[in-house]
Short mmCIF file of C-alpha atoms and ligand atoms in Angstrom, two decimals:
data_model
loop_
_atom_site.label_atom_id
_atom_site.label_comp_id
_atom_site.label_asym_id
_atom_site.label_seq_id
_atom_site.Cartn_x
_atom_site.Cartn_y
_atom_site.Cartn_z
CA MET C 1 -12.86 20.17 29.40
CA ASP C 2 -15.99 20.53 27.35
CA LEU C 3 -16.43 17.27 25.43
CA SER C 4 -19.60 18.28 23.59
CA THR C 5 -17.81 18.57 20.22
CA HIS C 6 -16.31 15.90 17.95
CA ALA C 7 -13.01 14.06 17.68
CA PHE C 8 -11.41 11.74 15.12
CA PHE C 9 -10.88 8.32 16.67
CA GLU C 10 -10.31 4.82 15.28
CA GLY C 11 -10.91 5.88 11.71
CA GLN C 12 -13.98 8.04 12.10
CA ILE C 13 -15.46 11.20 13.52
CA VAL C 14 -17.20 10.47 16.81
CA PRO C 15 -18.63 12.53 19.69
CA TRP C 16 -15.52 13.50 21.68
CA SER C 17 -16.99 11.93 24.83
CA GLU C 18 -16.79 8.53 23.08
CA ALA C 19 -13.12 8.83 22.01
CA LYS C 20 -11.62 6.67 24.77
CA ILE C 21 -8.54 4.46 24.85
CA ASN C 22 -8.07 1.45 27.11
CA ILE C 23 -5.81 1.80 30.19
CA ALA C 24 -3.52 -0.94 28.79
CA THR C 25 -2.82 0.95 25.56
CA HIS C 26 0.90 0.94 24.74
CA GLY C 27 1.03 4.67 23.90
CA PHE C 28 -0.47 5.52 27.27
CA MET C 29 1.72 3.19 29.34
CA TYR C 30 5.06 3.87 27.66
CA GLY C 31 4.73 7.33 26.14
CA THR C 32 4.98 5.75 22.70
CA SER C 33 2.93 8.30 20.87
CA VAL C 34 3.86 11.33 18.80
CA PHE C 35 1.78 14.43 18.40
CA SER C 36 1.38 17.83 16.94
CA GLY C 37 -0.13 21.08 18.16
CA MET C 38 -1.68 23.38 15.59
CA ARG C 39 -3.73 26.48 15.87
CA GLY C 40 -6.81 27.55 14.01
CA TYR C 41 -7.26 31.34 14.02
CA TRP C 42 -10.69 32.90 13.75
CA ASN C 43 -10.67 36.01 11.56
CA ALA C 44 -13.68 37.99 12.79
CA GLU C 45 -13.69 40.37 9.81
CA LYS C 46 -13.49 37.64 7.19
CA LYS C 47 -15.74 35.42 9.34
CA LYS C 48 -13.48 32.49 8.60
CA LEU C 49 -11.24 30.05 10.43
CA PHE C 50 -7.66 29.57 9.18
CA VAL C 51 -5.33 26.76 10.26
CA PHE C 52 -1.69 27.85 10.39
CA ARG C 53 0.78 25.80 8.30
CA PRO C 54 -0.97 22.40 8.63
CA PHE C 55 1.17 20.83 5.89
CA ASP C 56 4.36 21.61 7.87
CA HIS C 57 2.83 20.36 11.11
CA TYR C 58 1.77 17.10 9.46
CA ARG C 59 5.15 16.69 7.77
CA ARG C 60 6.78 16.95 11.22
CA LEU C 61 4.20 14.60 12.76
CA LEU C 62 4.88 11.97 10.09
CA ASN C 63 8.63 12.42 10.59
CA SER C 64 8.18 11.95 14.34
CA ALA C 65 6.15 8.81 13.58
CA ARG C 66 8.95 7.54 11.32
CA MET C 67 11.48 7.94 14.16
CA MET C 68 9.23 5.83 16.36
CA ALA C 69 8.72 3.11 13.71
CA MET C 70 5.06 3.97 13.29
CA GLU C 71 2.98 3.59 10.17
CA ILE C 72 -0.41 5.11 9.50
CA PRO C 73 -2.43 5.03 6.28
CA TYR C 74 -2.40 8.82 5.88
CA ASP C 75 -0.11 11.35 4.22
CA GLU C 76 0.00 15.14 4.73
CA GLU C 77 -2.79 15.75 2.21
CA SER C 78 -5.19 13.18 3.63
CA LEU C 79 -4.53 14.45 7.16
CA ILE C 80 -5.38 17.97 5.99
CA GLU C 81 -8.63 16.70 4.43
CA LEU C 82 -9.49 14.94 7.67
CA THR C 83 -8.72 18.12 9.63
CA LEU C 84 -11.07 20.16 7.46
CA THR C 85 -13.84 17.60 7.90
CA LEU C 86 -13.41 17.58 11.68
CA LEU C 87 -13.33 21.39 11.95
CA ARG C 88 -16.39 21.75 9.74
CA THR C 89 -18.33 19.22 11.83
CA ASP C 90 -18.41 21.66 14.74
CA SER C 91 -18.41 24.93 12.72
CA TRP C 92 -15.77 26.52 14.96
CA GLN C 93 -15.96 30.33 15.15
CA GLU C 94 -13.19 31.09 17.62
CA ASP C 95 -9.46 30.47 18.04
CA VAL C 96 -8.84 26.75 18.45
CA TYR C 97 -6.02 24.34 19.18
CA LEU C 98 -5.77 21.05 17.29
CA ARG C 99 -4.06 18.02 18.74
CA PRO C 100 -3.39 15.19 16.26
CA VAL C 101 -1.74 12.10 17.78
CA VAL C 102 -0.19 8.96 16.29
CA TYR C 103 0.05 6.26 18.92
CA LYS C 104 0.95 2.66 19.56
CA ALA C 105 -2.59 1.39 19.85
CA ASP C 106 -2.11 -2.24 20.89
CA MET C 107 -2.71 -3.29 24.47
CA GLY C 108 -0.38 -5.37 26.61
CA ILE C 109 2.94 -5.39 28.38
CA GLY C 110 6.25 -5.18 26.52
CA VAL C 111 8.48 -2.19 25.81
CA ARG C 112 9.31 -1.99 22.12
CA LEU C 113 8.31 -0.21 18.96
CA HIS C 114 7.99 -3.12 16.54
CA ASN C 115 5.07 -5.49 15.98
CA LEU C 116 2.54 -3.07 17.40
CA ARG C 117 -0.48 -1.56 15.68
CA ASP C 118 -0.43 2.21 15.19
CA ASP C 119 -3.45 4.49 15.05
CA PHE C 120 -4.27 8.16 14.65
CA CYS C 121 -6.64 10.39 16.60
CA MET C 122 -7.31 14.12 16.94
CA PHE C 123 -9.28 16.56 19.04
CA VAL C 124 -9.99 20.29 18.80
CA MET C 125 -10.55 22.74 21.64
CA PRO C 126 -11.00 26.49 22.09
CA PHE C 127 -7.69 28.10 22.93
CA GLY C 128 -6.49 31.53 24.01
CA LYS C 129 -3.16 32.55 25.51
CA TYR C 130 -0.71 29.90 26.73
CA VAL C 131 1.71 32.19 28.58
CA SER C 132 -0.23 34.91 30.40
CA ASN C 133 2.82 37.16 30.81
CA ASP C 134 3.65 37.22 27.12
CA THR C 135 4.93 40.79 26.97
CA ASN C 136 7.23 40.63 30.01
CA ALA C 137 8.03 37.05 30.91
CA HIS C 138 10.54 36.25 33.64
CA VAL C 139 12.48 33.12 32.73
CA THR C 140 15.00 30.99 34.60
CA PHE C 141 17.65 28.50 33.51
CA SER C 142 16.31 25.08 34.39
CA SER C 143 18.36 22.69 36.50
CA TRP C 144 16.97 19.97 34.20
CA LYS C 145 18.90 19.30 31.03
CA ARG C 146 17.22 19.04 27.64
CA ILE C 147 17.01 15.46 26.43
CA ASP C 148 19.74 14.56 23.98
CA ASP C 149 19.18 13.29 20.44
CA ASN C 150 20.71 9.98 21.52
CA VAL C 151 18.36 9.70 24.51
CA ILE C 152 14.99 10.70 23.04
CA PRO C 153 15.15 12.85 19.91
CA ALA C 154 14.02 16.38 20.75
CA ARG C 155 13.39 17.00 17.05
CA GLY C 156 10.53 14.54 17.29
CA LYS C 157 7.38 15.52 19.14
CA ILE C 158 7.36 12.34 21.21
CA ALA C 159 4.91 12.11 24.09
CA GLY C 160 7.33 10.36 26.48
CA ALA C 161 9.86 13.17 26.05
CA TYR C 162 7.36 15.63 27.48
CA ALA C 163 8.13 14.30 30.97
CA ASN C 164 11.34 16.35 30.54
CA SER C 165 9.33 19.42 29.48
CA ALA C 166 6.94 18.96 32.41
CA LEU C 167 9.83 18.85 34.92
CA ILE C 168 11.28 22.01 33.37
CA LYS C 169 7.96 23.86 33.40
CA THR C 170 6.71 22.89 36.86
CA ASP C 171 9.94 23.67 38.68
CA ALA C 172 10.13 27.05 36.92
CA ASN C 173 6.52 27.93 37.75
CA ARG C 174 6.83 26.79 41.38
CA ALA C 175 9.92 28.95 41.77
CA GLY C 176 7.87 31.93 40.55
CA PHE C 177 9.06 32.09 36.92
CA ASP C 178 6.90 32.12 33.82
CA GLU C 179 9.03 29.67 31.85
CA ALA C 180 12.51 28.14 31.76
CA LEU C 181 15.34 27.72 29.32
CA ALA C 182 16.95 24.30 29.26
CA LEU C 183 20.62 23.72 28.44
CA ASP C 184 21.65 20.65 26.48
CA SER C 185 24.32 18.20 27.60
CA HIS C 186 27.01 20.44 26.06
CA GLY C 187 25.83 23.40 28.13
CA HIS C 188 24.32 25.22 25.16
CA VAL C 189 20.91 26.87 25.33
CA SER C 190 18.40 24.58 23.63
CA GLU C 191 14.82 25.73 24.18
CA GLY C 192 12.00 26.16 26.69
CA SER C 193 9.54 23.52 27.86
CA ALA C 194 7.42 23.92 24.73
CA MET C 195 8.95 26.82 22.82
CA ASN C 196 12.05 27.77 20.87
CA VAL C 197 14.23 30.71 21.82
CA PHE C 198 15.71 33.69 19.98
CA MET C 199 18.10 36.40 21.09
CA VAL C 200 19.11 39.69 19.50
CA ARG C 201 22.82 40.56 19.79
CA ASP C 202 24.29 43.56 18.01
CA GLY C 203 21.11 43.76 15.95
CA VAL C 204 21.41 40.17 14.66
CA LEU C 205 18.66 37.64 15.35
CA ILE C 206 20.19 34.41 16.65
CA THR C 207 18.58 31.05 17.44
CA PRO C 208 20.10 27.64 18.28
CA PRO C 209 20.60 25.30 15.29
CA VAL C 210 18.47 22.18 14.85
CA THR C 211 21.47 20.12 15.99
CA ASP C 212 21.33 21.61 19.53
CA ASN C 213 18.54 19.32 20.74
CA ILE C 214 15.55 21.45 19.88
CA LEU C 215 12.18 20.76 18.35
CA GLU C 216 12.28 22.09 14.81
CA GLY C 217 9.59 24.64 15.52
CA ILE C 218 7.23 25.81 12.84
CA THR C 219 6.82 29.16 14.57
CA ARG C 220 10.62 29.37 14.73
CA ARG C 221 10.85 28.79 10.99
CA SER C 222 8.09 31.33 10.31
CA ILE C 223 9.70 33.99 12.49
CA MET C 224 13.09 33.49 10.83
CA GLU C 225 11.50 34.02 7.44
CA LEU C 226 9.48 37.06 8.54
CA ALA C 227 12.50 38.64 10.25
CA LYS C 228 14.61 38.25 7.09
CA ASN C 229 11.99 39.18 4.50
CA GLU C 230 9.92 41.80 6.25
CA LEU C 231 12.29 43.40 8.77
CA GLY C 232 15.48 42.92 6.74
CA LEU C 233 17.23 41.38 9.74
CA GLU C 234 20.26 39.16 9.60
CA VAL C 235 19.24 35.77 11.04
CA LEU C 236 21.82 33.31 12.35
CA GLU C 237 21.46 29.73 13.52
CA ARG C 238 24.30 29.01 15.92
CA SER C 239 24.86 27.63 19.41
CA ILE C 240 24.11 30.02 22.25
CA ASP C 241 26.00 30.09 25.54
CA ARG C 242 24.19 30.64 28.82
CA THR C 243 25.82 33.99 29.61
CA GLU C 244 25.05 35.40 26.16
CA VAL C 245 21.42 35.41 27.20
CA PHE C 246 22.13 37.86 30.03
CA ILE C 247 23.82 40.35 27.72
CA ALA C 248 21.43 40.06 24.77
CA GLU C 249 19.49 43.14 23.69
CA GLU C 250 16.28 41.14 23.37
CA ILE C 251 15.09 37.61 24.09
CA PHE C 252 11.85 36.05 22.94
CA MET C 253 10.41 32.57 22.74
CA THR C 254 8.20 31.07 20.06
CA GLY C 255 5.72 28.23 19.76
CA THR C 256 2.31 27.39 18.38
CA ALA C 257 0.67 27.67 21.80
CA ALA C 258 3.00 30.39 23.12
CA GLN C 259 3.12 32.38 19.84
CA VAL C 260 5.79 35.09 20.44
CA VAL C 261 6.61 35.65 24.11
CA ALA C 262 8.81 38.60 25.09
CA VAL C 263 11.32 37.65 27.80
CA THR C 264 12.31 40.73 29.75
CA LYS C 265 14.12 39.13 32.68
CA VAL C 266 16.25 36.00 33.02
CA ASP C 267 17.14 34.84 36.54
CA HIS C 268 16.43 38.34 37.90
CA ARG C 269 18.67 40.07 35.34
CA PRO C 270 16.83 42.54 33.11
CA ILE C 271 17.31 41.85 29.39
CA GLY C 272 18.21 44.97 27.41
CA SER C 273 16.16 47.85 28.74
CA GLY C 274 14.10 45.44 30.86
CA ALA C 275 11.02 46.03 28.70
CA MET C 276 9.83 44.34 25.50
CA GLY C 277 12.24 45.29 22.72
CA ALA C 278 11.55 46.85 19.32
CA MET C 279 12.21 43.72 17.24
CA THR C 280 10.12 41.53 19.50
CA THR C 281 7.28 44.07 19.32
CA GLN C 282 7.42 44.22 15.52
CA LEU C 283 7.65 40.45 15.11
CA ARG C 284 4.71 39.88 17.46
CA GLU C 285 2.53 42.24 15.44
CA LEU C 286 3.66 40.83 12.11
CA PHE C 287 3.12 37.27 13.29
CA ASP C 288 -0.42 38.04 14.44
CA THR C 289 -1.27 39.58 11.04
CA VAL C 290 0.18 36.55 9.24
CA VAL C 291 -1.54 33.83 11.31
CA ARG C 292 -4.93 35.52 10.93
CA ALA C 293 -4.53 35.46 7.13
CA ASP C 294 -4.34 39.25 6.89
CA HIS C 295 -0.94 39.34 5.16
CA PRO C 296 -1.38 38.63 1.42
CA LYS C 297 2.25 37.54 0.93
CA TYR C 298 1.91 34.67 3.43
CA ARG C 299 -1.62 33.52 2.61
CA HIS C 300 -0.20 30.16 1.50
CA TRP C 301 0.51 29.46 5.18
CA ASN C 302 -3.19 29.76 6.07
CA LEU C 303 -5.57 26.91 5.32
CA GLU C 304 -9.11 28.25 5.01
CA VAL C 305 -11.63 25.94 6.66
N1 PMP J 1 9.89 23.15 21.47
C1 PMP J 1 9.09 22.26 22.08
C2 PMP J 1 9.68 21.30 23.03
C3 PMP J 1 7.70 22.29 21.82
O1 PMP J 1 6.89 21.42 22.43
C4 PMP J 1 7.18 23.26 20.94
C5 PMP J 1 5.71 23.32 20.68
N2 PMP J 1 5.30 22.51 19.63
C6 PMP J 1 8.07 24.14 20.30
C7 PMP J 1 9.42 24.06 20.60
C8 PMP J 1 7.59 25.12 19.29
O2 PMP J 1 7.26 24.46 18.07
P1 PMP J 1 6.13 25.01 17.13
O3 PMP J 1 6.48 26.40 16.82
O4 PMP J 1 6.18 24.12 15.94
O5 PMP J 1 4.84 24.90 17.87
#
């Protein structure tokens, strides 16, 4: 990684190479940190960088922090201000990924959440595609279950919970798949390692509800709104069974890093025609227009840097 740019660390902007935590830091040892992943999109025509839905990302980050009994002296607005300052420090002119983290910053041994100091840090890096096969991904059902709300809340973006995502992703990749779908403890489809899932059945767009152990994705929310408003689709949040996936007309997955990934095969079974479907194609195009601040109706989702 190129560390020649800046990061926010211990209350100030510093050269990224100097943003170092101690090996005894609680958040590092016990996974007691929460994070967010946002994208900044460079619009070459407008010659401007736009961050996608930062308020929503920070709202979710602060909610994740609340679940983990963390307190930081920032609200959504002050985090947005800080983000603008950091991005302007390095005058980014390309697509970037932003990683804000709230973490248990004290050092020492002892598993708990209380009586520990919390801190906030953030870095920015150039970022392109996350899933290379994003128009014809081959996905498998993971043998790993999605963590349950009563184990580690999936609705929080909690660092320790990403051990579950990493198991899901690595086993899928090593078996030759692009990504995996995890089932929850009730056997319902929850989500991928770092993306939500949608299926089209009988022309209706369906995605698991927030009570099926998913991260409440901001891309998910955006796609639901775009599908309803712009494509006039019926959108349903309901539990999805494993075998419904095989007989769906279209499957796609969504996430900040992943954006909109067309899934054309699941466990060697072609989905629909076996090629990227019409709704997925339209939603991908629409989403790209929206995130780059080229859709006037959704400009309030784009923060100009
Ligand atoms: N689920 C998980 C487990 C994730 O890590 C992510 C990525 N943040 C998502 C879903 C998608 O969420 P979002 O659209 O907010 O990036």
